[in-house]
Coordinates of C-alpha atoms in Angstrom, one line a residue:
M1 CA 106.6 47.6 72.2
T2 CA 110.8 48.6 72.3
V3 CA 113.8 46.5 71.9
L4 CA 114.4 47.6 75.9
D5 CA 111.1 46.1 76.7
D6 CA 111.6 43.0 75.3
V7 CA 115.1 42.8 76.8
V8 CA 113.5 43.0 80.1
A9 CA 110.3 40.7 79.2
T10 CA 112.9 38.3 79.0
Y11 CA 113.5 38.3 82.9
P12 CA 110.1 36.8 84.1
A13 CA 111.1 34.7 87.0
A14 CA 113.0 38.7 88.2
V15 CA 109.3 40.6 87.3
E16 CA 107.9 38.1 89.3
L17 CA 110.1 38.0 92.8
E18 CA 110.3 41.5 92.8
R19 CA 107.0 41.4 92.7
L20 CA 106.5 39.1 96.0
L21 CA 109.2 40.5 98.2
G22 CA 107.6 44.1 97.7
D23 CA 108.7 47.3 98.6
P24 CA 112.5 47.0 101.1
R25 CA 111.4 50.6 103.0
D26 CA 108.5 49.0 104.2
A27 CA 109.4 48.4 108.1
T28 CA 107.0 45.0 108.5
N29 CA 108.2 43.7 105.5
P30 CA 110.0 40.3 106.5
F31 CA 112.6 41.3 102.9
G32 CA 112.6 44.7 103.9
F33 CA 115.6 47.0 105.8
G34 CA 114.5 46.7 109.0
A35 CA 114.2 43.5 109.2
V36 CA 118.0 42.8 108.2
V37 CA 119.0 45.4 110.6
E38 CA 117.2 43.8 113.1
R39 CA 118.7 39.9 111.9
D40 CA 122.6 41.8 111.6
G41 CA 122.0 42.8 115.2
A42 CA 121.1 39.7 116.6
A43 CA 123.6 37.7 114.2
L44 CA 120.2 35.5 112.9
F45 CA 120.3 33.1 109.8
P46 CA 117.4 34.7 107.5
E47 CA 114.9 32.6 107.3
A48 CA 112.3 33.9 105.9
F49 CA 114.4 33.9 102.6
A50 CA 115.3 30.3 103.1
T51 CA 111.8 28.9 103.7
E52 CA 110.4 31.3 100.3
L53 CA 113.1 31.2 98.3
A54 CA 115.3 28.3 98.7
P55 CA 113.8 26.1 96.6
H56 CA 113.6 28.2 93.5
L57 CA 117.3 30.1 93.6
G58 CA 119.0 27.0 94.6
L59 CA 117.5 26.2 91.5
S60 CA 117.7 28.3 89.4
F61 CA 121.9 27.7 88.6
V62 CA 120.9 24.6 87.3
P63 CA 119.8 22.9 83.9
P64 CA 116.7 21.8 83.2
E65 CA 117.4 18.9 81.8
D66 CA 119.2 18.2 85.3
G67 CA 115.7 19.2 87.3
G68 CA 116.6 22.6 88.0
H69 CA 114.7 26.2 86.8
L70 CA 118.0 27.9 84.7
S71 CA 116.8 30.0 82.2
T72 CA 120.0 32.5 81.0
M73 CA 122.4 33.0 83.3
D74 CA 121.9 36.7 83.1
E75 CA 118.5 35.8 84.9
T76 CA 120.0 34.3 87.8
L77 CA 122.7 36.7 88.0
T78 CA 119.9 39.2 87.9
L79 CA 117.3 36.8 91.1
A80 CA 120.4 36.4 93.4
R81 CA 121.5 41.1 92.6
L82 CA 117.9 41.6 93.5
V83 CA 117.7 39.4 97.0
S84 CA 121.5 40.7 97.2
R85 CA 120.0 44.4 97.5
R86 CA 118.1 43.8 100.0
D87 CA 120.1 42.1 102.7
G88 CA 124.0 40.6 101.6
A89 CA 123.2 37.4 103.7
A90 CA 119.9 36.4 101.4
M91 CA 122.2 35.5 98.7
P92 CA 124.4 32.5 100.4
A93 CA 121.2 31.8 102.8
T94 CA 119.1 30.4 99.1
M95 CA 122.0 29.7 97.1
F96 CA 125.1 29.0 98.8
S97 CA 124.7 25.2 97.3
V98 CA 126.1 26.9 94.0
T99 CA 129.5 25.3 94.8
G100 CA 129.3 21.7 95.5
A101 CA 126.1 21.5 93.1
G102 CA 127.8 23.0 90.2
C103 CA 131.2 20.0 91.9
V104 CA 128.1 17.4 90.8
L105 CA 126.7 18.9 87.8
L106 CA 130.1 19.2 86.3
A107 CA 131.3 15.9 86.7
G108 CA 128.8 13.7 89.0
D109 CA 126.4 10.9 87.2
A110 CA 123.2 11.1 86.0
G111 CA 122.3 9.3 89.5
Q112 CA 124.0 12.1 92.1
R113 CA 122.5 14.8 89.8
E114 CA 119.7 13.7 90.3
R115 CA 119.6 13.5 93.7
V116 CA 121.7 16.7 94.6
A117 CA 118.5 18.5 92.3
R118 CA 116.3 16.5 94.2
L119 CA 117.3 17.3 97.7
L120 CA 117.6 21.5 95.8
A121 CA 113.5 21.9 95.0
A122 CA 112.7 20.4 98.2
G123 CA 114.9 23.6 100.2
G124 CA 118.1 21.8 100.8
V125 CA 121.8 22.4 101.2
I126 CA 124.8 20.9 99.9
G127 CA 128.3 21.5 101.2
F128 CA 131.5 22.8 99.8
A129 CA 134.9 21.7 101.7
M130 CA 138.1 22.0 100.1
A131 CA 140.1 24.4 102.6
E132 CA 141.9 23.9 105.4
S133 CA 142.9 26.3 108.1
E134 CA 146.5 25.3 108.6
H135 CA 147.3 25.7 104.6
G136 CA 144.5 29.1 103.6
S137 CA 144.7 29.4 99.2
D138 CA 147.8 26.9 99.2
L139 CA 144.8 24.5 97.9
L140 CA 147.5 21.4 97.0
A141 CA 149.7 21.6 100.9
N142 CA 145.9 20.6 102.3
E143 CA 146.8 17.2 104.3
C144 CA 143.3 15.8 104.3
R145 CA 143.4 12.2 103.2
L146 CA 141.0 10.4 101.0
D147 CA 142.8 6.5 101.0
P148 CA 141.8 3.4 100.0
A149 CA 140.4 0.8 102.1
D150 CA 139.8 -2.9 101.8
S151 CA 135.8 -2.8 100.9
G152 CA 137.0 -0.7 98.0
G153 CA 136.1 2.0 99.3
F154 CA 138.3 4.9 100.9
R155 CA 138.6 6.3 104.3
L156 CA 137.8 10.1 105.4
N157 CA 140.1 11.2 108.0
G158 CA 141.2 14.8 108.8
R159 CA 139.8 18.2 109.0
K160 CA 138.6 21.3 106.9
W161 CA 137.0 25.1 108.2
L162 CA 135.0 27.7 106.4
V163 CA 132.5 25.0 105.1
G164 CA 130.2 27.9 104.1
I165 CA 126.4 27.0 105.8
G166 CA 128.3 23.9 107.1
D167 CA 126.2 22.5 110.2
R168 CA 122.7 23.0 108.1
C169 CA 124.0 21.1 104.9
D170 CA 122.2 17.7 103.6
A171 CA 125.1 16.8 102.1
L172 CA 128.4 17.6 101.6
V173 CA 131.2 18.1 98.5
V174 CA 134.5 16.8 99.8
V175 CA 137.7 18.2 97.9
A176 CA 140.8 15.6 99.6
R177 CA 144.2 14.1 99.4
T178 CA 144.2 10.8 96.9
G179 CA 147.9 10.6 95.8
G180 CA 151.3 12.6 96.7
R181 CA 151.8 15.9 94.6
G182 CA 150.6 18.3 92.3
P183 CA 146.7 18.9 91.3
A184 CA 146.0 15.6 90.5
A185 CA 146.4 14.8 94.0
F186 CA 142.9 15.4 95.1
T187 CA 139.5 14.0 94.2
A188 CA 136.1 14.7 95.7
V189 CA 133.6 13.3 97.1
L190 CA 130.4 13.2 97.8
L191 CA 129.1 12.7 101.6
E192 CA 125.3 11.7 101.2
G193 CA 123.4 9.3 104.2
E194 CA 125.2 7.5 106.7
Q195 CA 128.2 8.9 105.2
L196 CA 126.8 12.8 106.1
A197 CA 126.3 11.3 109.7
A198 CA 129.9 10.7 109.9
V199 CA 131.4 14.0 110.5
R200 CA 131.7 16.0 113.5
R201 CA 130.6 19.9 112.8
D202 CA 132.7 21.5 115.3
Q203 CA 132.8 25.4 116.2
A204 CA 130.9 28.4 113.5
R205 CA 132.9 31.3 112.7
R206 CA 131.8 34.2 112.3
T207 CA 132.2 37.3 109.7
S208 CA 132.1 40.6 109.9
G209 CA 129.7 41.1 107.8
L210 CA 126.7 38.3 106.4
R211 CA 126.3 38.3 109.3
G212 CA 124.0 34.6 110.6
I213 CA 126.2 32.5 107.9
D214 CA 127.5 30.5 109.4
S215 CA 131.0 28.8 108.4
T216 CA 132.2 26.0 110.1
S217 CA 135.0 23.1 111.2
V218 CA 134.0 19.7 109.9
S219 CA 136.1 16.9 110.8
F220 CA 136.2 13.5 109.9
D221 CA 137.5 10.7 111.3
D222 CA 137.8 7.3 109.4
V223 CA 134.9 8.1 107.9
E224 CA 133.4 5.5 104.9
V225 CA 132.9 6.4 101.5
P226 CA 132.1 4.4 98.8
A227 CA 133.7 4.1 95.3
D228 CA 130.7 5.4 94.1
C229 CA 131.0 8.9 95.9
V230 CA 133.7 10.1 93.9
L231 CA 132.9 12.9 91.6
G232 CA 135.0 12.7 88.1
G233 CA 137.3 10.3 89.3
V234 CA 140.1 10.3 91.8
G235 CA 142.8 12.7 90.9
R236 CA 140.3 15.2 89.5
G237 CA 139.1 17.2 92.4
V238 CA 141.2 20.2 92.1
E239 CA 140.1 20.4 88.8
I240 CA 136.4 20.0 89.5
A241 CA 136.8 22.3 92.1
L242 CA 138.6 25.4 89.9
K243 CA 136.6 25.4 87.0
V244 CA 133.2 25.6 89.2
M245 CA 134.8 28.6 91.1
Q246 CA 134.4 30.7 87.5
L247 CA 130.7 29.5 87.9
V248 CA 131.0 30.8 91.2
R249 CA 132.3 34.3 91.1
V250 CA 130.5 35.3 88.3
L251 CA 127.1 34.9 90.3
S252 CA 129.8 36.2 93.8
T253 CA 129.5 39.8 91.1
A254 CA 125.1 39.6 92.1
A255 CA 125.7 39.8 95.9
N256 CA 128.1 43.3 95.5
L257 CA 125.5 44.8 92.7
G258 CA 122.6 44.3 94.9
C259 CA 125.0 45.2 98.4
A260 CA 126.0 48.5 96.0
D261 CA 122.8 49.2 94.9
T262 CA 121.3 49.6 98.1
G263 CA 124.5 51.7 99.9
L264 CA 124.1 54.3 96.6
R265 CA 120.2 54.3 97.0
L266 CA 120.4 55.5 100.2
A267 CA 122.8 58.4 99.7
M268 CA 121.0 59.4 97.3
D269 CA 117.2 59.5 99.3
F270 CA 119.8 61.1 101.7
A271 CA 121.1 63.9 99.4
G272 CA 117.8 64.6 98.7
E273 CA 116.2 64.9 101.7
H274 CA 118.7 66.8 103.7
V275 CA 119.2 70.5 104.2
F276 CA 123.1 72.0 103.9
G277 CA 123.5 75.7 103.2
G278 CA 119.8 76.6 102.6
R279 CA 119.6 74.1 100.0
V280 CA 119.6 70.2 99.7
L281 CA 122.6 68.3 99.0
A282 CA 122.0 66.8 95.8
E283 CA 122.2 70.5 94.7
H284 CA 125.9 71.2 95.9
A285 CA 128.1 70.6 93.4
Q286 CA 130.7 67.8 95.4
P287 CA 127.9 65.9 96.8
R288 CA 126.4 65.5 92.6
R289 CA 129.7 64.8 91.7
V290 CA 130.0 62.1 94.2
L291 CA 127.3 60.4 93.8
A292 CA 128.1 60.4 90.0
T293 CA 131.1 58.8 90.4
A294 CA 129.4 56.3 92.9
A295 CA 126.9 55.8 89.8
A296 CA 129.5 55.4 87.3
M297 CA 130.7 52.8 89.4
L298 CA 128.4 50.7 90.0
F299 CA 127.1 50.6 85.7
A300 CA 131.1 49.9 85.3
C301 CA 130.3 46.4 87.4
D302 CA 127.1 46.1 85.4
A303 CA 128.3 46.2 82.2
V304 CA 130.9 43.7 83.4
A305 CA 128.8 41.0 85.2
L306 CA 125.5 40.7 82.6
P307 CA 128.2 40.0 79.7
A308 CA 130.2 37.1 82.1
S309 CA 127.4 36.2 83.0
R310 CA 125.7 35.4 79.2
A311 CA 129.5 34.1 78.5
M312 CA 128.3 30.7 80.8
H313 CA 126.4 30.0 77.7
T314 CA 127.9 31.1 74.6
L315 CA 131.9 31.0 75.5
P316 CA 132.8 28.7 78.6
A317 CA 135.8 28.6 77.5
A318 CA 137.5 32.0 78.6
Q319 CA 135.8 32.2 82.4
C320 CA 138.9 30.8 83.2
L321 CA 140.0 34.3 82.7
W322 CA 137.0 36.8 82.4
S323 CA 135.3 35.2 85.8
G324 CA 138.1 36.5 87.8
I325 CA 138.1 39.7 86.3
A326 CA 134.5 40.4 86.4
K327 CA 135.4 39.3 90.7
R328 CA 138.1 41.5 91.4
V329 CA 136.3 44.6 89.3
A330 CA 133.0 44.3 91.2
T331 CA 134.6 44.0 94.3
D332 CA 136.7 46.5 94.2
L333 CA 134.5 49.2 92.9
S334 CA 131.9 48.1 94.9
A335 CA 133.6 49.0 97.7
E336 CA 134.7 52.1 96.2
I337 CA 130.9 52.9 95.8
F338 CA 131.1 52.4 100.1
A339 CA 133.2 54.6 100.4
L340 CA 132.4 57.8 98.5
C341 CA 127.9 57.5 99.2
A342 CA 129.7 57.1 103.0
D343 CA 131.0 60.4 102.5
V344 CA 127.6 62.1 101.3
L345 CA 126.3 59.9 104.6
G346 CA 128.1 61.3 107.3
A347 CA 128.1 59.7 110.5
R348 CA 124.9 58.7 109.6
S349 CA 126.6 55.4 107.8
L350 CA 127.6 54.0 110.6
L351 CA 124.4 54.1 112.8
H352 CA 123.2 50.5 113.4
D353 CA 119.3 52.3 113.7
G354 CA 116.8 55.1 111.5
P355 CA 116.4 55.8 108.3
F356 CA 119.8 54.5 106.9
A357 CA 120.8 51.9 109.4
A358 CA 120.4 49.1 105.7
F359 CA 123.5 50.7 104.7
D360 CA 126.5 49.6 107.3
V361 CA 125.4 45.9 107.1
A362 CA 125.3 46.6 103.8
R363 CA 128.9 47.5 103.5
R364 CA 129.7 45.4 105.7
D365 CA 128.2 41.9 103.8
N366 CA 129.9 43.0 100.9
A367 CA 133.5 43.2 102.3
V368 CA 133.4 39.6 103.0
V369 CA 132.1 38.6 99.1
R370 CA 135.7 39.5 98.2
H371 CA 136.7 36.8 99.9
I372 CA 134.7 33.7 99.1
D373 CA 135.3 31.3 96.8
T374 CA 139.6 32.6 95.4
A375 CA 141.5 34.5 97.8
P376 CA 142.2 38.2 95.7
D377 CA 145.9 37.5 95.5
A378 CA 145.7 34.0 94.0
N379 CA 142.7 35.2 91.5
L380 CA 145.3 38.0 90.3
W381 CA 148.0 35.4 89.6
S382 CA 145.4 33.5 88.0
I383 CA 144.8 36.5 85.6
A384 CA 148.5 37.5 85.2
T385 CA 149.1 34.1 84.1
L386 CA 146.7 33.8 81.4
V387 CA 147.5 37.3 80.5
A388 CA 151.2 36.6 79.1
Q389 CA 150.1 33.1 77.3
F390 CA 148.5 36.7 75.0
P391 CA 150.1 36.8 71.5
E392 CA 152.6 40.1 72.2
S393 CA 151.2 41.6 69.3
P394 CA 147.1 40.5 69.0
P395 CA 145.8 40.0 65.6
E396 CA 143.1 42.1 64.0
M397 CA 140.2 40.1 63.5
E398 CA 136.2 39.9 63.2
V399 CA 134.1 39.0 65.6
P400 CA 132.7 35.5 66.1
E401 CA 129.7 36.1 66.2
E402 CA 129.3 33.9 70.0
V403 CA 131.3 36.9 71.2
A404 CA 128.9 39.5 69.5
A405 CA 125.4 36.9 70.6
T406 CA 127.6 37.5 74.1
F407 CA 127.2 41.4 74.5
R408 CA 123.6 41.7 72.3
L409 CA 121.6 41.3 75.5
G410 CA 118.3 39.2 75.0
D411 CA 119.8 37.0 72.0
P412 CA 118.8 34.0 72.8
L413 CA 121.7 31.7 74.0
R414 CA 122.4 28.1 73.8
P415 CA 122.7 26.0 76.9
V416 CA 124.5 25.4 79.1
R417 CA 127.5 23.3 79.4
F418 CA 129.2 23.3 82.8
G419 CA 131.3 20.5 81.0
E420 CA 133.1 23.0 78.5
L421 CA 134.8 25.2 81.3
D422 CA 138.7 24.8 81.6
L423 CA 141.4 25.8 83.6
A424 CA 143.8 27.6 80.2
L425 CA 142.2 29.8 77.5
R426 CA 143.2 28.3 74.1
G427 CA 144.8 31.4 72.1
M428 CA 143.2 35.2 72.7
D429 CA 140.8 36.4 74.8
P430 CA 137.7 36.4 72.9
V431 CA 136.5 40.1 75.2
T432 CA 140.4 41.6 74.1
A433 CA 139.9 40.1 70.5
G434 CA 136.3 41.9 70.2
F435 CA 137.7 44.6 71.3
F436 CA 140.6 45.6 68.9
G437 CA 138.5 44.4 66.2
I438 CA 135.7 46.8 67.4
S439 CA 137.1 49.4 68.1
A440 CA 138.3 52.0 65.1
A441 CA 134.5 51.6 63.8
V442 CA 133.6 52.7 67.8
I443 CA 135.8 55.8 67.7
A444 CA 134.4 56.4 63.6
E445 CA 130.4 56.0 65.4
L446 CA 131.1 58.1 68.4
G447 CA 133.1 60.5 66.4
T448 CA 137.1 61.5 66.8
G449 CA 135.9 64.6 68.6
S450 CA 134.2 63.2 71.8
A451 CA 135.2 62.7 74.9
A452 CA 133.8 58.9 74.2
A453 CA 135.9 58.4 71.2
A454 CA 139.2 59.7 73.1
R455 CA 138.4 57.2 76.2
V456 CA 138.4 54.1 73.4
K457 CA 141.7 54.5 71.9
R458 CA 142.9 55.2 75.4
V459 CA 141.5 51.5 75.9
D460 CA 142.8 50.4 73.1
A461 CA 146.6 51.4 73.5
R462 CA 146.6 51.2 77.3
L463 CA 145.5 47.6 76.4
R464 CA 147.9 46.6 74.0
A465 CA 150.7 48.6 76.2
V466 CA 149.5 46.1 78.9
I467 CA 149.8 42.2 77.0
R468 CA 153.7 43.8 75.9
A469 CA 154.7 44.7 79.3
M470 CA 153.6 41.5 80.3
H471 CA 155.4 39.3 78.2
R472 CA 158.4 41.7 78.9
V473 CA 158.3 40.9 82.7
R474 CA 157.6 37.3 81.7
A475 CA 160.8 37.2 79.7
R476 CA 162.4 38.6 82.4
G477 CA 161.6 34.8 84.1
V478 CA 161.9 36.9 88.2
A479 CA 159.8 34.2 90.4
G480 CA 157.4 36.1 92.1
D481 CA 158.1 39.4 90.4
P482 CA 155.6 41.8 91.7
A483 CA 154.9 43.8 88.4
R484 CA 152.7 40.9 87.4
W485 CA 149.9 41.4 89.9
D486 CA 150.6 45.1 88.8
L487 CA 149.7 44.8 85.5
A488 CA 147.0 42.1 85.8
V489 CA 145.4 44.9 88.2
R490 CA 145.7 46.9 85.0
F491 CA 144.4 44.9 82.7
C492 CA 141.5 44.0 84.7
W493 CA 140.3 47.5 84.4
L494 CA 141.0 47.5 80.4
H495 CA 139.2 44.4 79.9
A496 CA 136.1 45.7 82.6
A497 CA 136.3 49.1 79.8
A498 CA 136.6 47.2 76.9
S499 CA 134.2 44.8 77.9
S500 CA 131.6 47.8 78.8
V501 CA 132.3 49.3 74.4
C502 CA 131.6 46.1 73.4
L503 CA 128.3 46.2 75.1
W504 CA 127.5 49.9 73.7
W505 CA 128.5 49.1 70.2
F506 CA 126.2 45.5 70.1
N507 CA 123.2 46.9 72.0
R508 CA 123.5 50.8 70.0
E509 CA 120.5 50.2 67.7
R510 CA 118.3 49.6 72.0
R511 CA 117.7 51.7 74.5
L512 CA 120.1 50.7 78.1
Y513 CA 120.2 52.1 81.8
S514 CA 116.4 53.9 79.8
L515 CA 119.1 55.7 77.2
P516 CA 117.9 57.1 73.9
A517 CA 119.1 53.9 71.8
G518 CA 122.7 55.3 70.5
S519 CA 123.3 57.4 74.3
A520 CA 126.8 56.7 75.4
G521 CA 126.5 59.2 78.0
W522 CA 126.1 55.9 80.3
L523 CA 129.9 54.5 78.7
S524 CA 132.0 57.7 78.1
A525 CA 131.1 57.4 82.6
V526 CA 132.1 54.4 83.1
L527 CA 135.5 54.5 80.8
S528 CA 136.8 57.5 82.6
V529 CA 136.5 56.2 86.2
L530 CA 138.0 52.6 84.4
L531 CA 140.8 54.3 82.9
D532 CA 141.4 56.6 86.2
R533 CA 141.9 53.2 88.0
A534 CA 143.5 51.6 85.1
G535 CA 146.3 54.1 86.3
D536 CA 146.5 54.5 89.4
R537 CA 144.2 57.3 89.8
T538 CA 141.1 58.3 92.0
P539 CA 138.1 58.6 89.6
R540 CA 137.0 61.7 89.3
L541 CA 134.4 62.8 87.3
D542 CA 134.3 66.0 85.1
A543 CA 131.4 68.8 85.0
H544 CA 129.8 66.9 81.5
D545 CA 130.1 63.9 82.5
T546 CA 128.6 64.7 86.5
T547 CA 125.8 66.2 85.4
G548 CA 125.1 63.8 82.9
T549 CA 125.2 60.3 85.4
Y550 CA 123.6 62.2 88.1
T551 CA 120.7 62.7 85.8
L552 CA 121.2 59.6 84.6
A553 CA 121.1 57.4 88.4
E554 CA 118.2 60.3 89.5
T555 CA 116.0 59.3 86.4
L556 CA 116.8 55.1 87.5
H557 CA 116.5 56.3 91.5
T558 CA 113.3 58.1 90.9
A559 CA 111.0 56.2 88.7
N560 CA 112.0 52.8 91.3
K561 CA 114.5 50.7 88.9
L562 CA 117.8 48.7 88.7
F563 CA 120.5 50.8 88.0
S564 CA 121.7 48.3 85.2
A565 CA 121.7 48.2 81.7
V566 CA 118.2 46.1 81.8
P567 CA 116.7 48.0 84.7
V568 CA 114.1 45.6 86.4
A569 CA 111.4 47.8 87.9
L570 CA 111.8 47.6 91.5
A571 CA 108.8 46.7 94.2
P572 CA 106.6 49.9 94.2
P573 CA 106.1 51.2 97.4
R574 CA 103.5 50.3 99.6
P575 CA 100.8 53.0 99.7
V576 CA 101.1 55.2 103.5
C577 CA 97.3 55.4 104.7
S578 CA 96.1 58.7 106.6
T579 CA 96.0 58.5 110.6
D580 CA 92.0 59.3 109.9
G581 CA 91.1 56.0 108.1
K582 CA 90.9 58.7 104.3

């Protein structure tokens, strides 16, 4: 058994889930593409997924000591990715409780955590209510109030909106104002039983994608909330929510990865069968380059998301930055993947029937994920603030073992401790520091004359330049300076490149993406697209990277494997019976 086989073997739940879900191209499969197109057309909730999978996936992020099924977060990410490649709406249908349940796991007492785990095990849903329509992402302006009551508890008054599956939830975490100003003016409470029954659930709202996953407004009119419903203490509501959003951002990348997998796979199917000018599209240079570029973007998302999920175990305090970067990279690149693949499919990318109808469903589902959990601009503002606090000249340092273990796929991980999530970095970002610590050795091993080595050198120089530029912008002291946002976007792409280099370096004795151990073909293409994006250029692979990346994508696709460094075998196609019964 190769080392790669050992890595795949660490995802037994994902392998079993894929087997259970079957071939998505099977027209009779309730978990297939045909079923998702029908549900989308009628805006129906994915009941089959929720009934079959919610009791399992709903506990996939819950540590065993709290009654859950969590093995590693990268396996949980893979589970959600396998579900999302069939139906983007299936992930929220089975895992939308992650935000509300995460708040309880992070700050709840033993009784609250036990009740939540029991509810999830029964297939129940825990909603999360924080946003208000009048204030959007300006959370500190929220008005819904939790005022002291004579009973010693509170009275809850106000309105929240866009509560995911709010019409179905069996418990609800609400963040409401208990004080005057600032983050400490808000408190989180868990509403169950009588308290939940007193909540008025108003008209549901639907989005253009994730149809069937309704977001509901909820209203509170003097709802009595006992003191023992508080999570973590009065004044900790915003802190708890912002920390849990780090987990949500990392896991949400699974929806982008899954939807983009479907988009690329359908486009490759079409390119392999549609004849143009006497040859199938896949034999023409431009469609091959387009699909190779899309594949390189998907590999880049994978190279960011897998380590970020593992860092929930090893480097939780870094998630205040890393999770936001993973979210930005996955949402931006997945949208570009769909744009590229749509150019290959042409008008078929818009049709709601036929063999490629799932493409448009996946594209619309993917677009909605961008706005779940954190507004894009708020996310960038947070990233800019954190990067501005880096040392202007990052010191050279050895790579700590926890950084190496994060990137070494298959290495054992310590248990997740949600309480170690933080809102600020304590020192240098471990990915940036780790990259600077290995970049010279990486360049030497790749060979100074190689394209990959040259790109690693450019990533090193540009990362340092962005950090210095962020310090200059900060020193100007101009409130709301747009340059901070521009630099934050550039940093995201370069951080993704650094993560990709670290993934290659710490696994160079293993097979990644089904390539021979040490192969840097995938890395060269990934760095090409990320450096182009960091330079505000449209990514275009050169002829060499196009050939290698298309061949790799075609190999994974033909072998029916996930487009991932850990290429999990997908459900085999259903055998086709002949009409004469032979």
